[in-house]
Short mmCIF file of C-alpha atoms in Angstrom, two decimals:
data_model
loop_
_atom_site.label_atom_id
_atom_site.label_comp_id
_atom_site.label_asym_id
_atom_site.label_seq_id
_atom_site.Cartn_x
_atom_site.Cartn_y
_atom_site.Cartn_z
CA MET A 1 63.72 -31.94 22.69
CA ASP A 2 67.48 -31.98 23.09
CA HIS A 3 68.76 -31.21 19.61
CA PRO A 4 71.66 -28.93 18.56
CA GLU A 5 70.34 -25.43 17.89
CA TYR A 6 72.06 -25.36 14.49
CA LEU A 7 70.13 -28.44 13.32
CA ASP A 8 66.88 -27.56 15.08
CA PRO A 9 66.35 -23.78 15.23
CA PRO A 10 64.28 -22.96 18.36
CA HIS A 11 61.74 -20.78 16.56
CA TYR A 12 61.15 -23.17 13.66
CA ASP A 13 57.60 -24.58 13.76
CA GLY A 14 57.71 -27.05 10.87
CA SER A 15 57.60 -30.84 11.04
CA ARG A 16 60.37 -32.81 12.80
CA LEU A 17 59.41 -36.04 11.03
CA PHE A 18 62.65 -36.08 9.06
CA PHE A 19 64.98 -34.87 11.79
CA TRP A 20 66.93 -38.10 11.42
CA VAL A 21 67.96 -36.82 7.98
CA SER A 22 69.25 -33.63 9.62
CA LYS A 23 71.31 -35.61 12.12
CA ALA A 24 72.76 -37.83 9.40
CA SER A 25 73.54 -35.02 6.96
CA GLY A 26 74.32 -32.14 9.31
CA VAL A 27 71.82 -29.97 7.43
CA PRO A 28 69.29 -27.97 9.54
CA ILE A 29 65.77 -29.39 9.71
CA ASP A 30 64.22 -26.32 8.07
CA LEU A 31 66.31 -26.81 4.93
CA VAL A 32 65.76 -30.58 4.99
CA ASN A 33 62.00 -30.02 5.14
CA PHE A 34 62.17 -27.54 2.28
CA VAL A 35 63.99 -29.97 -0.02
CA ILE A 36 61.84 -32.96 0.97
CA GLY A 37 58.67 -30.91 0.63
CA GLN A 38 59.64 -29.76 -2.84
CA LEU A 39 60.58 -33.29 -3.91
CA PHE A 40 57.17 -34.55 -2.76
CA ALA A 41 55.61 -31.64 -4.64
CA LEU A 42 57.52 -32.77 -7.74
CA LEU A 43 56.07 -36.28 -7.37
CA PHE A 44 52.57 -34.91 -6.79
CA ALA A 45 52.98 -32.66 -9.85
CA ALA A 46 53.48 -35.69 -12.08
CA ILE A 47 50.39 -37.33 -10.55
CA TYR A 48 48.42 -34.09 -10.88
CA ARG A 49 49.25 -33.74 -14.58
CA THR A 50 47.76 -37.15 -15.37
CA ALA A 51 45.11 -37.85 -12.72
CA PHE A 52 43.78 -34.27 -12.76
CA HIS A 53 44.24 -33.59 -16.45
CA PRO A 54 41.61 -31.10 -17.76
CA SER A 55 40.16 -33.84 -19.95
CA LYS A 56 39.56 -36.02 -16.87
CA ALA A 57 38.91 -33.60 -14.01
CA SER A 58 36.76 -30.50 -13.71
CA ALA A 59 38.26 -27.11 -12.97
CA THR A 60 36.85 -27.36 -9.43
CA LYS A 61 38.72 -30.61 -8.78
CA ARG A 62 41.92 -29.18 -10.24
CA HIS A 63 41.62 -26.10 -8.02
CA CYS A 64 40.94 -28.22 -4.93
CA ALA A 65 43.85 -30.57 -5.55
CA ALA A 66 46.29 -27.70 -6.16
CA LEU A 67 45.04 -25.85 -3.07
CA VAL A 68 45.17 -28.86 -0.75
CA GLY A 69 48.66 -29.67 -1.99
CA GLY A 70 49.83 -26.12 -1.31
CA VAL A 71 48.33 -25.87 2.17
CA THR A 72 49.80 -29.26 3.11
CA LEU A 73 53.23 -28.22 1.89
CA LEU A 74 53.13 -24.92 3.79
CA TYR A 75 51.99 -26.61 6.99
CA PHE A 76 54.68 -29.31 6.69
CA CYS A 77 57.42 -26.69 6.31
CA PHE A 78 56.16 -23.96 8.63
CA GLY A 79 53.54 -25.41 10.98
CA ARG A 80 51.16 -22.84 12.44
CA HIS A 81 53.16 -20.02 10.81
CA ALA A 82 51.62 -21.10 7.50
CA TYR A 83 48.50 -19.26 8.67
CA LEU A 84 50.35 -16.00 8.03
CA VAL A 85 50.08 -16.71 4.30
CA MET A 86 46.46 -17.82 4.55
CA PHE A 87 45.46 -14.79 6.59
CA LEU A 88 46.88 -12.40 4.00
CA THR A 89 45.02 -14.33 1.30
CA GLY A 90 41.72 -14.17 3.17
CA VAL A 91 41.94 -10.45 3.94
CA SER A 92 42.88 -9.65 0.34
CA TYR A 93 39.94 -11.64 -0.99
CA PHE A 94 37.56 -9.85 1.39
CA ILE A 95 38.81 -6.48 0.10
CA THR A 96 38.52 -7.63 -3.52
CA VAL A 97 34.89 -8.69 -3.05
CA PHE A 98 33.53 -5.87 -0.88
CA PHE A 99 35.36 -2.76 -2.12
CA PRO A 100 34.98 -0.93 -5.45
CA ALA A 101 37.43 -2.27 -8.04
CA LYS A 102 39.24 1.05 -8.51
CA TYR A 103 40.14 1.15 -4.80
CA VAL A 104 41.13 -2.50 -4.40
CA PRO A 105 44.82 -2.15 -5.45
CA GLN A 106 45.12 1.13 -3.52
CA ILE A 107 44.18 -0.78 -0.37
CA ILE A 108 45.81 -4.16 -0.98
CA LEU A 109 49.22 -2.92 -2.16
CA PRO A 110 50.14 -0.81 0.90
CA LEU A 111 48.35 -3.16 3.31
CA SER A 112 50.18 -6.25 2.01
CA LEU A 113 53.53 -4.43 2.02
CA VAL A 114 53.06 -3.38 5.65
CA TYR A 115 51.99 -6.91 6.58
CA MET A 116 55.01 -8.36 4.79
CA GLY A 117 57.22 -5.78 6.49
CA CYS A 118 56.14 -7.09 9.88
CA VAL A 119 57.01 -10.62 8.75
CA HIS A 120 60.42 -9.39 7.57
CA ILE A 121 61.10 -7.71 10.92
CA ARG A 122 60.16 -10.92 12.70
CA ARG A 123 62.60 -12.82 10.49
CA GLN A 124 65.41 -10.39 11.28
CA LEU A 125 64.81 -10.83 15.00
CA MET A 126 64.69 -14.61 14.65
CA SER A 127 67.84 -14.72 12.49
CA GLN A 128 69.88 -13.57 15.48
CA THR A 129 69.40 -17.07 16.88
CA GLY A 130 70.56 -18.76 13.70
CA PHE A 131 67.04 -19.14 12.26
CA SER A 132 67.46 -19.81 8.55
CA LEU A 133 64.26 -20.61 6.67
CA ASP A 134 60.94 -19.09 7.68
CA VAL A 135 57.57 -18.23 6.22
CA SER A 136 58.69 -14.85 4.86
CA ALA A 137 59.43 -16.35 1.41
CA PRO A 138 55.87 -17.70 0.90
CA VAL A 139 54.49 -14.39 2.20
CA MET A 140 56.61 -12.52 -0.36
CA VAL A 141 55.24 -14.74 -3.13
CA ALA A 142 51.68 -14.23 -1.84
CA VAL A 143 52.17 -10.44 -1.84
CA GLN A 144 53.09 -10.56 -5.52
CA LYS A 145 49.96 -12.54 -6.30
CA VAL A 146 47.39 -10.61 -4.24
CA THR A 147 48.67 -7.29 -5.60
CA SER A 148 48.82 -8.45 -9.21
CA ILE A 149 45.28 -9.83 -9.12
CA ALA A 150 44.10 -6.61 -7.44
CA PHE A 151 45.44 -4.54 -10.33
CA ALA A 152 44.13 -7.06 -12.86
CA TRP A 153 40.61 -6.69 -11.37
CA LYS A 154 40.92 -2.89 -11.51
CA ASP A 155 42.08 -3.09 -15.15
CA GLY A 156 39.19 -5.35 -16.04
CA SER A 157 36.75 -2.79 -14.60
CA GLU A 158 38.37 0.12 -16.44
CA LYS A 159 35.85 1.69 -18.82
CA ASP A 160 38.49 3.24 -21.07
CA GLN A 161 40.58 0.24 -22.09
CA ASP A 162 42.81 2.46 -24.22
CA LYS A 163 44.42 3.71 -21.02
CA LEU A 164 45.87 0.26 -20.37
CA THR A 165 49.21 -1.04 -21.58
CA PRO A 166 49.27 -4.21 -23.73
CA LEU A 167 50.27 -6.30 -20.68
CA GLN A 168 47.48 -4.80 -18.58
CA LYS A 169 44.92 -5.52 -21.30
CA LEU A 170 46.17 -9.08 -21.64
CA GLN A 171 45.98 -9.80 -17.90
CA ALA A 172 42.79 -7.85 -17.10
CA VAL A 173 40.25 -9.78 -15.00
CA ARG A 174 36.61 -8.92 -15.72
CA LYS A 175 34.95 -11.18 -13.18
CA ILE A 176 35.69 -11.48 -9.48
CA PRO A 177 37.24 -14.91 -8.86
CA SER A 178 35.37 -17.30 -6.64
CA MET A 179 36.89 -17.98 -3.23
CA LEU A 180 38.18 -21.35 -4.46
CA GLU A 181 39.76 -19.81 -7.56
CA TYR A 182 41.37 -17.05 -5.51
CA PHE A 183 42.82 -19.29 -2.79
CA SER A 184 43.95 -21.86 -5.36
CA TYR A 185 45.79 -19.16 -7.30
CA ILE A 186 47.59 -17.80 -4.23
CA LEU A 187 48.35 -21.13 -2.53
CA HIS A 188 48.71 -23.72 -5.32
CA PHE A 189 51.40 -26.26 -4.47
CA GLN A 190 53.56 -25.68 -7.54
CA ALA A 191 54.72 -22.23 -6.50
CA CYS A 192 53.58 -21.36 -2.97
CA MET A 193 57.06 -21.73 -1.46
CA THR A 194 59.49 -19.72 -3.61
CA GLY A 195 57.50 -18.90 -6.73
CA PRO A 196 57.71 -18.55 -9.63
CA THR A 197 54.88 -16.04 -9.71
CA VAL A 198 52.35 -16.71 -12.43
CA LEU A 199 49.80 -14.03 -13.29
CA TYR A 200 46.16 -14.92 -12.66
CA LYS A 201 44.97 -15.15 -16.27
CA ASP A 202 47.84 -17.51 -17.13
CA TYR A 203 46.98 -19.67 -14.12
CA ILE A 204 43.30 -19.88 -15.05
CA ASP A 205 44.24 -20.79 -18.64
CA TYR A 206 46.30 -23.61 -17.17
CA ILE A 207 43.50 -24.83 -14.89
CA TYR A 208 41.03 -25.03 -17.80
CA GLY A 209 43.61 -26.45 -20.21
CA THR A 210 43.40 -23.48 -22.56
CA ASN A 211 47.10 -22.64 -22.11
CA TYR A 212 47.89 -24.82 -25.15
CA ARG A 213 45.41 -23.05 -27.45
CA LYS A 214 47.81 -20.17 -28.01
CA HIS A 215 50.45 -22.48 -29.45
CA ILE A 216 48.63 -25.12 -31.52
CA LYS A 217 46.90 -25.16 -34.88
CA SER A 218 43.14 -25.64 -35.13
CA GLU A 219 43.51 -29.02 -36.89
CA ASP A 220 45.35 -30.36 -33.84
CA ILE A 221 42.37 -29.80 -31.51
CA LEU A 222 40.46 -32.81 -30.29
CA GLU A 223 36.90 -31.75 -31.10
CA ASP A 224 35.03 -34.25 -28.92
CA SER A 225 37.21 -33.72 -25.85
CA PRO A 226 35.46 -32.52 -22.65
CA CYS A 227 37.80 -29.58 -22.97
CA SER A 228 38.02 -28.60 -26.61
CA ALA A 229 41.29 -26.77 -26.08
CA ILE A 230 43.27 -29.92 -25.23
CA PRO A 231 45.56 -30.98 -28.08
CA VAL A 232 45.58 -34.57 -29.32
CA GLN A 233 48.86 -35.12 -27.52
CA ASP A 234 50.09 -32.78 -24.81
CA PRO A 235 53.70 -31.68 -25.20
CA SER A 236 55.84 -33.66 -22.78
CA PRO A 237 57.72 -31.73 -20.06
CA THR A 238 59.92 -34.74 -19.18
CA LYS A 239 63.15 -33.45 -20.74
CA ALA A 240 62.74 -29.99 -19.23
CA VAL A 241 61.87 -31.41 -15.80
CA ILE A 242 64.82 -33.83 -15.69
CA THR A 243 67.24 -31.14 -16.81
CA LYS A 244 66.05 -28.64 -14.23
CA VAL A 245 65.99 -31.18 -11.39
CA VAL A 246 69.52 -32.36 -12.15
CA VAL A 247 70.92 -28.83 -12.34
CA SER A 248 68.96 -27.90 -9.21
CA LEU A 249 70.43 -30.81 -7.23
CA ILE A 250 73.92 -29.94 -8.44
CA HIS A 251 73.50 -26.45 -7.02
CA ALA A 252 72.09 -27.90 -3.81
CA LEU A 253 75.27 -29.96 -3.41
CA ILE A 254 77.37 -26.86 -4.13
CA PHE A 255 75.48 -24.96 -1.45
CA ILE A 256 75.79 -27.76 1.12
CA CYS A 257 79.33 -28.98 0.40
CA ILE A 258 81.30 -26.08 -1.06
CA CYS A 259 79.71 -22.89 0.29
CA PRO A 260 80.76 -23.64 3.91
CA MET A 261 84.38 -23.69 2.73
CA PHE A 262 84.06 -20.03 1.75
CA SER A 263 82.12 -18.59 4.64
CA VAL A 264 80.72 -15.09 4.38
CA GLY A 265 81.45 -14.87 8.11
CA ARG A 266 85.11 -14.24 7.31
CA PHE A 267 84.15 -10.69 6.35
CA LYS A 268 83.41 -10.07 10.03
CA ASP A 269 86.81 -11.34 11.16
CA GLU A 270 89.53 -8.71 11.48
CA GLU A 271 92.12 -11.40 10.82
CA PHE A 272 90.74 -11.69 7.28
CA PHE A 273 91.72 -8.11 6.49
CA VAL A 274 95.14 -8.43 8.13
CA SER A 275 96.11 -11.65 6.37
CA THR A 276 94.89 -10.85 2.83
CA THR A 277 95.87 -8.44 0.10
CA PHE A 278 93.55 -6.22 -1.94
CA TYR A 279 93.40 -8.73 -4.81
CA GLN A 280 92.88 -11.69 -2.49
CA ARG A 281 89.92 -9.93 -0.87
CA MET A 282 88.37 -9.15 -4.23
CA PHE A 283 88.89 -12.71 -5.42
CA TYR A 284 87.32 -14.05 -2.22
CA ILE A 285 84.30 -11.78 -2.71
CA ILE A 286 83.86 -13.11 -6.25
CA ILE A 287 83.97 -16.71 -5.01
CA VAL A 288 81.59 -16.10 -2.08
CA THR A 289 78.97 -14.20 -4.07
CA THR A 290 79.12 -16.69 -6.96
CA LEU A 291 78.60 -19.63 -4.62
CA ALA A 292 75.84 -17.79 -2.75
CA ARG A 293 73.76 -17.76 -5.93
CA SER A 294 73.65 -21.56 -5.85
CA LYS A 295 70.87 -21.63 -3.21
CA TYR A 296 68.69 -19.41 -5.39
CA TYR A 297 69.44 -21.48 -8.48
CA HIS A 298 68.51 -24.65 -6.58
CA ALA A 299 65.24 -23.29 -5.19
CA TRP A 300 64.08 -21.60 -8.39
CA LEU A 301 64.98 -24.45 -10.75
CA LEU A 302 63.31 -27.03 -8.52
CA ALA A 303 60.16 -24.90 -8.29
CA ASP A 304 60.22 -24.44 -12.07
CA ALA A 305 60.54 -28.21 -12.52
CA ILE A 306 57.53 -28.76 -10.25
CA CYS A 307 55.46 -26.35 -12.34
CA ASN A 308 56.54 -28.01 -15.59
CA ALA A 309 55.90 -31.52 -14.26
CA SER A 310 52.29 -30.51 -13.58
CA GLY A 311 51.92 -28.99 -17.06
CA LEU A 312 52.35 -25.37 -15.98
CA GLY A 313 54.85 -23.18 -17.82
CA PHE A 314 54.50 -24.34 -21.43
CA ASN A 315 55.54 -21.57 -23.80
CA GLY A 316 55.22 -23.04 -27.29
CA TRP A 317 57.94 -24.32 -29.59
CA ASP A 318 61.20 -22.79 -30.80
CA GLU A 319 62.26 -22.50 -34.44
CA ASN A 320 63.66 -26.05 -34.34
CA GLY A 321 60.41 -27.56 -33.10
CA ASN A 322 61.62 -28.13 -29.55
CA THR A 323 59.17 -27.46 -26.72
CA LYS A 324 59.78 -24.45 -24.49
CA TRP A 325 58.90 -24.65 -20.81
CA ASP A 326 60.05 -21.22 -19.72
CA LEU A 327 56.82 -19.20 -19.50
CA ILE A 328 57.27 -18.57 -15.77
CA SER A 329 60.95 -19.51 -15.32
CA ASN A 330 62.64 -17.42 -12.64
CA VAL A 331 66.25 -17.64 -13.72
CA LYS A 332 68.52 -18.14 -16.74
CA ILE A 333 71.79 -19.29 -15.21
CA LEU A 334 74.04 -19.12 -18.27
CA ASP A 335 72.74 -15.67 -19.19
CA ILE A 336 73.64 -14.50 -15.68
CA GLU A 337 77.06 -16.09 -15.37
CA PHE A 338 78.18 -15.07 -18.87
CA ALA A 339 76.45 -11.70 -19.14
CA THR A 340 78.45 -8.84 -20.63
CA SER A 341 76.56 -6.10 -18.80
CA PHE A 342 74.96 -5.49 -15.42
CA ARG A 343 71.64 -4.89 -17.17
CA ASP A 344 71.73 -8.29 -18.88
CA THR A 345 72.52 -9.92 -15.55
CA LEU A 346 69.48 -8.35 -13.90
CA SER A 347 67.17 -9.24 -16.77
CA SER A 348 67.90 -12.95 -16.23
CA TRP A 349 67.67 -12.93 -12.41
CA ASN A 350 64.41 -13.45 -10.50
CA ILE A 351 62.46 -12.98 -13.71
CA GLY A 352 59.07 -13.49 -12.10
CA THR A 353 59.72 -10.64 -9.69
CA MET A 354 60.87 -8.48 -12.61
CA ARG A 355 57.57 -9.19 -14.35
CA TRP A 356 55.64 -8.33 -11.19
CA LEU A 357 57.61 -5.11 -10.64
CA ARG A 358 56.84 -4.05 -14.18
CA TYR A 359 53.16 -4.97 -13.89
CA VAL A 360 52.32 -3.36 -10.54
CA GLY A 361 55.14 -0.84 -10.22
CA TYR A 362 56.86 0.51 -13.30
CA GLU A 363 53.81 0.77 -15.57
CA ARG A 364 51.70 2.46 -12.86
CA ALA A 365 54.20 4.77 -11.15
CA THR A 366 52.99 8.32 -10.52
CA PHE A 367 56.58 9.65 -10.35
CA ASN A 368 59.94 8.55 -11.76
CA PRO A 369 59.15 4.93 -12.75
CA THR A 370 62.68 3.62 -12.27
CA VAL A 371 63.04 5.13 -8.80
CA ALA A 372 59.54 4.00 -7.81
CA THR A 373 60.30 0.46 -8.94
CA TYR A 374 63.60 0.38 -7.05
CA ILE A 375 61.76 1.47 -3.89
CA LEU A 376 59.08 -1.20 -4.34
CA SER A 377 61.75 -3.84 -4.95
CA ALA A 378 63.72 -2.80 -1.86
CA VAL A 379 60.66 -2.86 0.43
CA TRP A 380 59.59 -6.21 -0.97
CA HIS A 381 62.98 -7.75 -0.18
CA GLY A 382 63.01 -6.62 3.44
CA PHE A 383 64.94 -4.34 5.75
CA TYR A 384 68.43 -5.78 6.02
CA PRO A 385 70.83 -2.83 5.51
CA GLY A 386 72.88 -4.88 3.06
CA TYR A 387 69.97 -4.97 0.64
CA TYR A 388 69.87 -1.18 0.46
CA LEU A 389 73.61 -0.85 0.00
CA THR A 390 73.25 -3.18 -2.98
CA PHE A 391 70.20 -1.45 -4.45
CA VAL A 392 71.62 2.07 -4.17
CA PHE A 393 74.94 1.17 -5.74
CA GLY A 394 73.14 -1.04 -8.25
CA ALA A 395 71.25 2.06 -9.45
CA LEU A 396 74.58 3.83 -10.00
CA LEU A 397 75.95 0.84 -11.91
CA THR A 398 72.85 0.84 -14.07
CA GLY A 399 73.55 4.47 -14.98
CA VAL A 400 77.19 3.66 -15.76
CA GLY A 401 76.09 0.79 -17.97
CA ARG A 402 73.87 3.11 -19.99
CA THR A 403 76.68 5.66 -20.27
CA LEU A 404 79.27 3.13 -21.45
CA ARG A 405 76.87 1.60 -23.93
CA ARG A 406 75.99 4.99 -25.38
CA HIS A 407 79.46 6.54 -25.47
CA VAL A 408 82.03 3.74 -25.53
CA ARG A 409 80.49 0.70 -27.19
CA PRO A 410 80.04 2.32 -30.66
CA HIS A 411 83.83 2.80 -30.88
CA PHE A 412 84.32 -0.98 -30.67
CA GLN A 413 81.80 -1.97 -33.34
CA SER A 414 83.86 -1.32 -36.47
CA THR A 415 85.47 -4.79 -36.70
CA SER A 416 84.72 -8.27 -35.39
CA SER A 417 87.99 -8.27 -33.41
CA SER A 418 87.18 -5.04 -31.63
CA ARG A 419 83.68 -6.31 -30.86
CA LYS A 420 85.15 -9.45 -29.30
CA ILE A 421 87.59 -7.37 -27.25
CA TYR A 422 84.71 -5.23 -26.01
CA ASP A 423 82.68 -8.31 -25.10
CA VAL A 424 85.59 -9.83 -23.17
CA LEU A 425 86.24 -6.59 -21.29
CA THR A 426 82.58 -6.09 -20.42
CA PHE A 427 82.25 -9.73 -19.37
CA LEU A 428 85.18 -9.43 -16.96
CA GLY A 429 83.99 -6.05 -15.74
CA SER A 430 80.48 -7.39 -15.15
CA ARG A 431 81.82 -10.32 -13.08
CA VAL A 432 83.81 -7.98 -10.84
CA ALA A 433 80.97 -5.45 -10.58
CA LEU A 434 78.37 -8.14 -9.81
CA ALA A 435 80.50 -9.52 -6.96
CA TYR A 436 81.27 -6.07 -5.60
CA VAL A 437 77.68 -4.82 -5.62
CA THR A 438 76.07 -8.01 -4.27
CA MET A 439 78.51 -8.51 -1.39
CA PRO A 440 76.29 -6.52 1.06
CA PHE A 441 73.25 -8.48 -0.19
CA VAL A 442 74.98 -11.68 0.94
CA LEU A 443 76.48 -10.23 4.12
CA LEU A 444 73.24 -8.38 5.04
CA GLU A 445 74.78 -6.22 7.80
CA PHE A 446 75.71 -2.55 7.40
CA TRP A 447 78.99 -2.03 9.27
CA PRO A 448 80.63 -5.29 8.17
CA SER A 449 79.76 -4.35 4.57
CA VAL A 450 81.26 -0.88 5.06
CA ARG A 451 84.37 -2.51 6.52
CA VAL A 452 84.78 -4.68 3.43
CA TYR A 453 84.31 -1.74 1.08
CA SER A 454 86.77 0.34 3.10
CA SER A 455 89.38 -2.42 2.82
CA LEU A 456 88.92 -2.16 -0.97
CA TYR A 457 89.19 1.65 -0.80
CA TRP A 458 85.67 1.95 -2.26
CA TYR A 459 87.39 1.63 -5.61
CA LEU A 460 84.36 0.68 -7.70
CA HIS A 461 82.24 3.41 -6.13
CA VAL A 462 84.94 5.92 -7.09
CA LEU A 463 85.34 4.53 -10.61
CA THR A 464 81.57 4.53 -11.10
CA ILE A 465 81.22 8.21 -10.20
CA LEU A 466 84.25 9.12 -12.33
CA ALA A 467 82.80 7.21 -15.28
CA LEU A 468 79.47 9.00 -15.01
CA VAL A 469 81.25 12.34 -15.07
CA ALA A 470 84.22 11.74 -17.36
CA VAL A 471 83.14 9.23 -20.02
CA PRO A 472 80.63 11.56 -21.77
CA LYS A 473 83.37 14.19 -22.00
CA ILE A 474 86.12 11.87 -23.22
CA PHE A 475 84.10 9.94 -25.80
CA PRO A 476 81.85 11.67 -28.30
CA ALA A 477 78.15 11.11 -27.88
CA HIS A 478 76.57 8.45 -30.01
CA ARG A 479 72.84 8.73 -30.59
CA GLU A 480 70.89 5.51 -30.37
CA LYS A 481 67.18 5.01 -30.21
CA MET A 482 66.46 3.70 -26.76
CA SER A 483 63.15 2.71 -25.25
CA THR A 484 63.35 3.85 -21.65
CA LYS A 485 59.92 2.43 -20.89
CA SER A 486 60.88 -1.06 -21.96
CA LYS A 487 64.26 -1.04 -20.25
CA GLY A 488 63.53 0.55 -16.93
CA VAL A 489 61.95 -2.40 -15.16
CA GLN A 490 64.84 -4.68 -16.11
CA GLU A 491 67.10 -2.39 -14.11
CA SER A 492 64.94 -2.19 -11.02
CA ASN A 493 65.54 -5.37 -9.01
#
């Protein structure tokens, strides 16, 4: 097969059925397959919501349809490498069934992390040949699910339920899932590619149609329905789906058409440092990192739209009576781009992973919960050095954010004008800090990242350390009641 390596990565094992689209668009076949696969999943989601509605189809049929759709999608995008996801699922189910419940998470968590680590290492080796999209993303999603259900099964078997947190009690599983239920949960087509991760109890509520019961009044229940929890008229996801698809496609176009104009590869070119000033470099970093987020926005919004189109993700109504379809949403774009603190940025980014980190990491840590959660998050992401440069400095920025909020913010709360000034300053500071800290995450490599930071004189690292030391001494302490337990996980990814 004589295709350009850029369009047809040599180690990619997915379908070449739509390679003509790659040739026409100049987009690699792996990315073309991802988009086409997700668009077909969106179409199937609409069919699934009507043809396999809980009032028409049994739970078994709904499980089978979701599972077959997921396996087909994985095989289309990754070929035989899709078995890496299925193998992890099978091994985890075997452990869940044949080992005592209290030991299941102790076995599955480290085992799945090691397994995922091997997949990450493989990806890093393949990426040297220009390999872009591989099965590591579905494996990462599967790891979140097999570990969360492992802990949910342990919680459900816990004799002293008072030891559990409210979230653990809510998600506790008291009966081992059948093989069909387990595989359907891990591999269902709505979220097997990039998430969002839905916890097992929420997924089962969706399969049986009981996810609406939490949000409707008893007089709205159709008593003679095969499933008594189905409301007379299901809330329509159409508006939410259209909105998310449109915004997702806009970000896809940004990624395809604009991102190449601001290549991260320039950071590896010595000419870049010779021909630019300090402020030009910082501005370029802001542009590159902002544009780099577009691929995540595209993938997460499209996956969220697929879930919503199939009826998954309903979260009740707001105070104005509008439906909310954000139960498992992974991202809040406006909250990220207009955040006034690093903490607020993190709380709106990769929300499903935040929920998972809290559920399996922060609430169960046997040592410093924040540190333990940062470690879990870092290992889950992989082993590119750039990730760790971002996570380590991100921890420092988190500390600075707490310090500024405690010692500086109260001095700007006396008037509305001073509050606005503080918000503007923190907004601008957050934009600069977000770009600075995520640059290694985008660049991935260690020495090129160090070279960029050196060209900027490590200025934000220096200012961060100075702020941690000097701000408490310059500004008087201001006591505020703070819930460390509730905040820590938001600062861990």
